[in-house]
Coordinates of C-alpha atoms in Angstrom, one line a residue:
D339 CA 4.1 217.0 165.5
F340 CA 0.5 216.2 166.2
T341 CA -1.8 214.3 163.9
G342 CA -5.1 214.5 165.6
D343 CA -4.5 213.5 169.2
M344 CA -1.3 211.6 168.5
P345 CA 2.1 213.2 169.1
V346 CA 5.0 212.2 166.8
I347 CA 8.7 213.0 167.0
L348 CA 10.2 212.9 163.5
G349 CA 13.9 211.8 163.5
P350 CA 16.6 211.9 160.8
D351 CA 14.6 209.5 158.7
G352 CA 11.5 211.7 158.8
P353 CA 9.7 213.0 155.7
S354 CA 10.5 216.3 154.0
L355 CA 6.9 217.4 154.0
G356 CA 3.8 216.6 156.1
G357 CA 0.4 217.8 157.2
F358 CA 0.9 217.5 160.9
V359 CA 0.7 220.5 163.3
C360 CA 4.2 221.3 164.5
P361 CA 4.3 223.3 167.7
V362 CA 7.9 222.6 168.8
T363 CA 11.2 221.5 167.3
I364 CA 14.0 219.7 169.1
I365 CA 17.3 221.5 169.0
Q366 CA 20.3 220.0 167.2
A367 CA 22.3 219.3 170.4
E368 CA 19.5 217.2 171.9
L369 CA 18.7 215.0 168.9
W370 CA 20.9 212.3 170.2
K371 CA 18.5 211.6 173.0
L372 CA 15.9 210.4 170.5
G373 CA 18.0 207.4 169.8
Q374 CA 17.9 206.4 173.4
L375 CA 14.1 206.3 173.7
R376 CA 12.4 202.9 174.3
P377 CA 8.7 202.0 174.4
G378 CA 7.3 203.1 177.7
D379 CA 9.7 206.0 178.2
K380 CA 8.2 209.4 179.1
V381 CA 9.3 212.6 177.4
R382 CA 9.2 216.1 178.7
F383 CA 10.1 219.3 176.7
T384 CA 11.9 222.2 178.1
R385 CA 11.8 225.6 176.4
L386 CA 15.2 227.0 175.4
S387 CA 16.2 230.2 173.7
P388 CA 18.2 230.2 170.5
V389 CA 21.2 231.5 172.4
E390 CA 21.0 228.5 174.8
A391 CA 20.6 226.1 171.9
R392 CA 23.7 227.5 170.3
A393 CA 25.7 227.2 173.6
L394 CA 24.6 223.5 173.9
E395 CA 25.7 222.9 170.3
V396 CA 29.1 224.5 170.9
R397 CA 29.6 222.3 174.0
Q398 CA 28.6 219.2 172.0
D399 CA 31.0 220.0 169.2
Q400 CA 33.8 220.5 171.8
D401 CA 33.0 217.2 173.5
I402 CA 33.0 215.3 170.1
A403 CA 36.3 217.0 169.1
S404 CA 38.0 216.1 172.4
L405 CA 36.2 212.8 173.0
A406 CA 35.7 214.0 176.6
V407 CA 32.3 214.9 178.0
S408 CA 32.4 218.1 180.0
T409 CA 30.2 218.2 183.1
A410 CA 30.7 222.0 183.8
P411 CA 27.5 223.9 183.7
I412 CA 26.8 226.0 180.6
L413 CA 26.5 229.7 181.6
V414 CA 24.6 232.0 179.4
D415 CA 24.4 235.7 180.0
A416 CA 20.7 236.5 180.6
N417 CA 21.1 239.8 178.9
A418 CA 22.3 238.0 175.7
L419 CA 19.4 235.6 175.4
G420 CA 17.8 237.8 172.8
D421 CA 14.4 237.4 171.2
D422 CA 13.1 233.9 170.8
D423 CA 9.9 234.8 169.0
C424 CA 9.0 232.4 166.2
I425 CA 8.6 235.1 163.6
V426 CA 12.0 236.6 162.9
G427 CA 11.1 238.6 159.8
M428 CA 8.1 239.9 157.9
R429 CA 7.6 241.8 154.6
P430 CA 4.1 243.4 154.0
E431 CA 2.1 242.8 150.8
R432 CA 3.0 245.3 148.1
G433 CA 1.0 245.3 144.9
A434 CA 1.3 241.9 143.2
R435 CA 3.9 240.8 145.8
P436 CA 2.3 238.8 148.7
R437 CA 3.1 239.2 152.3
V438 CA 6.2 237.1 153.4
V439 CA 6.6 235.7 156.9
Y440 CA 9.9 234.2 158.1
R441 CA 9.4 231.7 160.9
R442 CA 12.1 230.1 163.0
A443 CA 11.7 226.3 163.0
G444 CA 14.1 225.2 165.7
D445 CA 17.7 226.2 165.6
K446 CA 18.5 224.7 162.1
Y447 CA 15.5 225.5 160.0
L448 CA 13.7 228.6 158.7
L449 CA 10.2 228.5 157.1
V450 CA 9.4 231.2 154.5
E451 CA 5.6 231.6 154.1
Y452 CA 3.9 233.5 151.3
G453 CA 0.5 235.1 151.5
P454 CA -2.7 233.9 153.3
I455 CA -3.5 230.3 154.2
V456 CA -5.2 229.5 150.9
L457 CA -4.5 227.1 148.0
D458 CA -3.1 229.6 145.5
L459 CA -0.8 228.2 142.7
E460 CA 0.8 231.6 142.3
L461 CA 2.1 231.4 145.9
R462 CA 3.5 228.0 145.0
F463 CA 5.3 229.4 142.0
R464 CA 6.8 232.2 144.1
A465 CA 8.2 229.7 146.5
H466 CA 9.6 227.8 143.6
M467 CA 11.3 230.9 142.3
L468 CA 12.8 231.6 145.7
M469 CA 14.2 228.1 145.8
T470 CA 15.8 228.3 142.3
H471 CA 17.4 231.7 143.2
L472 CA 18.8 230.2 146.4
E473 CA 20.1 227.2 144.6
A474 CA 21.9 229.4 142.1
Q475 CA 23.6 231.3 145.0
H476 CA 25.4 228.1 146.2
L477 CA 25.4 229.6 149.7
A478 CA 27.7 227.8 152.2
G479 CA 25.7 226.5 155.0
I480 CA 22.5 225.7 153.1
I481 CA 21.8 221.9 153.6
D482 CA 18.4 221.4 152.0
L483 CA 15.5 223.3 150.5
T484 CA 11.9 221.9 150.7
P485 CA 9.1 223.7 149.0
G486 CA 5.6 223.3 150.3
I487 CA 2.2 224.5 149.1
R488 CA 3.0 228.2 149.8
S489 CA 6.3 228.0 151.6
L490 CA 9.9 227.1 151.5
Q491 CA 11.6 225.4 154.4
I492 CA 15.4 226.0 154.6
H493 CA 17.6 223.6 156.4
Y494 CA 20.8 225.4 157.2
D495 CA 23.9 225.1 159.4
S496 CA 23.9 228.1 161.7
R497 CA 27.6 227.5 162.5
V498 CA 28.4 228.4 158.9
L499 CA 25.5 230.6 158.0
P500 CA 24.1 232.7 160.8
L501 CA 20.3 233.4 160.8
S502 CA 20.9 237.1 160.3
A503 CA 23.0 236.5 157.2
L504 CA 20.5 234.1 155.8
L505 CA 17.7 236.6 156.3
G506 CA 19.7 239.3 154.6
E507 CA 20.1 237.1 151.6
L508 CA 16.4 236.2 151.5
F509 CA 15.4 239.8 151.7
R510 CA 17.8 240.6 148.8
I511 CA 16.3 237.8 146.7
E512 CA 12.8 238.8 147.5
D513 CA 13.5 242.3 146.2
A514 CA 14.9 240.8 143.0
L515 CA 11.9 238.5 142.4
G516 CA 9.4 241.2 141.7
D517 CA 6.2 240.3 139.9
I518 CA 6.2 236.7 138.7
G519 CA 2.9 236.8 136.7
D520 CA 4.6 235.5 133.5
I521 CA 6.5 232.6 135.1
E522 CA 6.8 229.4 133.2
V523 CA 7.7 226.0 134.7
P524 CA 8.2 222.6 133.0
S525 CA 5.3 220.2 133.5
R526 CA 5.0 216.6 132.4
I527 CA 1.8 214.6 132.2
V528 CA 2.4 211.3 134.0
H529 CA -0.2 208.5 133.4
M530 CA -0.2 206.1 136.3
P531 CA -2.3 202.9 136.9
L532 CA -4.7 202.9 139.8
S533 CA -6.3 199.8 141.3
W534 CA -9.5 201.3 142.7
D535 CA -10.3 200.3 146.3
D536 CA -7.3 197.8 146.1
A537 CA -7.2 194.7 148.3
A538 CA -4.0 196.1 150.0
T539 CA -5.8 199.2 151.2
Q540 CA -8.8 197.2 152.3
L541 CA -6.4 195.1 154.4
A542 CA -5.0 198.3 156.0
I543 CA -8.5 199.5 156.9
A544 CA -9.3 196.1 158.4
K545 CA -6.1 196.2 160.5
Y546 CA -7.0 199.7 161.7
M547 CA -10.4 198.7 162.8
Q548 CA -9.0 195.7 164.6
S549 CA -6.2 197.4 166.4
V550 CA -6.8 201.2 166.5
R551 CA -10.4 202.4 166.1
A552 CA -13.3 200.2 165.0
D553 CA -16.0 202.9 165.2
A554 CA -14.2 205.5 163.0
P555 CA -16.6 207.2 160.6
W556 CA -14.3 206.5 157.6
C557 CA -14.5 202.7 158.3
P558 CA -15.1 200.2 156.8
S559 CA -14.9 202.2 153.5
N560 CA -12.8 205.3 153.0
I561 CA -14.3 205.9 149.6
E562 CA -17.8 205.9 151.1
F563 CA -16.6 208.4 153.7
I564 CA -15.2 210.6 150.9
R565 CA -18.6 210.4 149.1
R566 CA -20.5 211.3 152.2
I567 CA -18.3 214.2 153.3
N568 CA -18.3 215.7 149.8
G569 CA -22.1 215.4 149.4
L570 CA -21.9 213.1 146.3
D571 CA -24.7 210.8 145.2
S572 CA -22.7 207.6 144.7
I573 CA -19.2 206.0 145.0
E574 CA -19.2 206.1 141.2
D575 CA -19.2 209.9 141.4
V576 CA -16.0 209.7 143.6
K577 CA -14.5 207.4 141.0
R578 CA -15.4 209.5 138.1
I579 CA -13.9 212.6 139.7
A580 CA -10.7 210.8 140.7
F581 CA -10.0 209.4 137.3
G582 CA -11.0 212.6 135.5
A583 CA -8.7 214.8 137.5
S584 CA -5.2 216.0 136.6
Y585 CA -3.3 216.2 139.9
L586 CA -0.6 218.9 139.9
V587 CA 2.4 217.9 142.0
L588 CA 3.1 220.7 144.4
G589 CA 5.6 219.0 146.7
L590 CA 7.7 215.8 147.0
G591 CA 8.5 213.9 150.2
D592 CA 5.1 214.1 151.7
V593 CA 5.3 211.1 154.1
Y594 CA 8.5 209.4 152.6
L595 CA 10.5 208.6 149.6
G596 CA 9.4 211.0 146.9
A597 CA 5.8 210.8 147.8
P598 CA 3.9 213.6 146.0
V599 CA 1.5 216.0 147.5
A600 CA -0.8 217.0 144.6
T601 CA -4.0 218.8 144.0
P602 CA -6.4 218.8 141.0
I603 CA -5.8 221.7 138.6
D604 CA -9.5 222.0 138.0
P605 CA -11.2 223.0 141.3
R606 CA -14.3 220.9 140.3
H607 CA -12.1 217.8 140.8
R608 CA -11.0 218.7 144.4
L609 CA -12.3 216.2 146.9
V610 CA -11.9 217.3 150.5
T611 CA -11.7 214.9 153.5
T612 CA -10.4 214.8 157.0
K613 CA -7.5 212.5 158.0
Y614 CA -7.5 209.5 160.2
N615 CA -7.5 210.3 164.0
P616 CA -5.7 208.4 165.4
A617 CA -3.4 207.7 162.5
R618 CA -3.0 204.3 160.9
T619 CA -0.1 202.2 162.1
W620 CA 0.3 200.6 158.7
T621 CA -0.2 201.7 155.1
P622 CA 0.7 199.6 152.0
E623 CA 3.4 200.9 149.8
N624 CA 2.1 203.2 147.0
A625 CA -1.4 203.4 148.5
V626 CA -3.2 206.5 147.1
G627 CA -5.1 208.7 149.5
I628 CA -6.7 212.0 149.9
G629 CA -6.3 214.3 153.0
G630 CA -7.7 217.8 153.1
A631 CA -7.7 218.9 149.5
Y632 CA -4.5 217.0 148.6
L633 CA -3.7 213.6 147.1
C634 CA -0.7 211.6 148.2
I635 CA 1.0 208.4 146.9
Y636 CA 2.7 206.7 149.8
G637 CA 6.3 206.0 148.9
M638 CA 6.8 203.1 151.3
E639 CA 5.0 201.1 154.0
G640 CA 4.4 203.0 157.2
P641 CA 1.9 204.9 159.3
G642 CA -0.5 207.4 157.6
G643 CA -3.8 209.3 157.7
Y644 CA -5.0 210.0 154.2
Q645 CA -8.3 208.4 153.1
F646 CA -7.6 205.6 150.6
I647 CA -9.0 205.4 147.1
G648 CA -6.6 202.7 145.8
R649 CA -3.1 201.7 145.0
T650 CA -0.7 202.6 142.2
A651 CA 2.9 201.9 140.9
Q652 CA 6.1 202.8 142.7
V653 CA 7.3 206.4 142.9
W654 CA 10.8 205.4 144.2
N655 CA 13.4 202.9 142.9
T656 CA 16.4 202.4 145.2
H657 CA 18.3 199.7 143.4
R658 CA 17.9 200.3 139.6
I659 CA 18.5 203.0 137.1
T660 CA 15.8 203.0 134.4
P661 CA 14.4 205.5 131.9
E662 CA 11.9 206.6 134.6
F663 CA 14.3 206.5 137.6
E664 CA 17.5 208.4 136.7
A665 CA 21.0 208.2 138.2
D666 CA 21.1 210.1 141.5
K667 CA 17.3 210.6 141.2
P668 CA 15.5 207.5 142.5
W669 CA 12.2 209.3 142.6
L670 CA 9.7 209.2 139.7
L671 CA 7.9 212.5 139.9
R672 CA 9.0 216.1 139.7
F673 CA 7.6 219.4 140.8
F674 CA 4.6 220.5 138.7
D675 CA 4.1 217.1 137.0
Q676 CA 0.5 216.3 136.3
I677 CA -0.6 212.9 137.5
R678 CA -3.5 211.3 135.6
F679 CA -4.8 207.9 136.7
Y680 CA -6.2 205.1 134.5
P681 CA -8.0 202.1 135.9
V682 CA -6.5 198.6 136.2
S683 CA -7.4 195.5 138.1
A684 CA -5.6 194.5 141.3
E685 CA -3.9 191.6 139.3
E686 CA -2.9 193.9 136.5
L687 CA -1.4 196.3 139.0
L688 CA 0.7 193.6 140.6
T689 CA 2.1 192.6 137.2
F690 CA 2.8 196.2 136.3
R691 CA 4.6 196.8 139.6
D692 CA 6.8 193.7 139.1
N693 CA 7.8 195.0 135.7
F694 CA 8.1 198.7 136.4
L695 CA 11.1 198.6 138.7
Q696 CA 13.0 196.5 136.2
G697 CA 12.5 199.2 133.5

């Protein structure tokens, strides 16, 4: 992935969602090499066809089963390499049904994209319907389903569920979906405290200026940058819009640990910004930021690129079951929840955070 000029390889602990540009995906049989990398190592990518990726995976499975590493070369019939185009299927727009594009995302993922590259809630609802239909099928080989703004990423085991069979099932479901103009989805209103321009986010900006980029146009104040780039008269205007908005959760796992990607239902509340370039190396847990037209609550400390507006309560609880964090669901938010922030001081937020995880 690329965030600005910085390349990132996401490993097994990577997020479910993200806003980075992803030009290539490492194949399953080569993932073990990521664990061997050290600072200062150099990485080069070699293009492989899906057939070659499959042959390497078969060899790896055999080596693991026998506990003996084979050194014999892997021979692949050049005539059997097949088509390695990214787009493996497409359905044209038909009436109320949007165009569907099926994109190969490495040898273990398939990305289903609906319609044009626009923020359209109806496209998000269609991806949701596809996800629920797939879940109801209980297909062997489906590992995980991750809906995005207008897409559904399918993680599958190609040894159990070949791509051709998966595409056939997706085509069948798409025919059955039809027009979804009357769809209804559950939606809760979740009120969350927000410490505006919190000290923790100010510290993250200071660290960024000290160690990454002191002359970035979003420094020393991300909120002032948001004001400027949106043509608002004052920082109070930014604050009024942020606290007046109802943010609809369109995805979970943006960054890490149940972090929501959300956008205001009312377009008048949509603040648009660029992201950090280069990215931050540190972001406080539960910082709230805006990137593009979307808001994110960071589920844990880590790198990041969204422009800060403050900090809120936890969205993930690893160790306790409470009324807000259910058994086997340690994340707070659900798809299509509406987040509404209310102002608290930094001190009030710290007290709230201490109590919240305890129930």
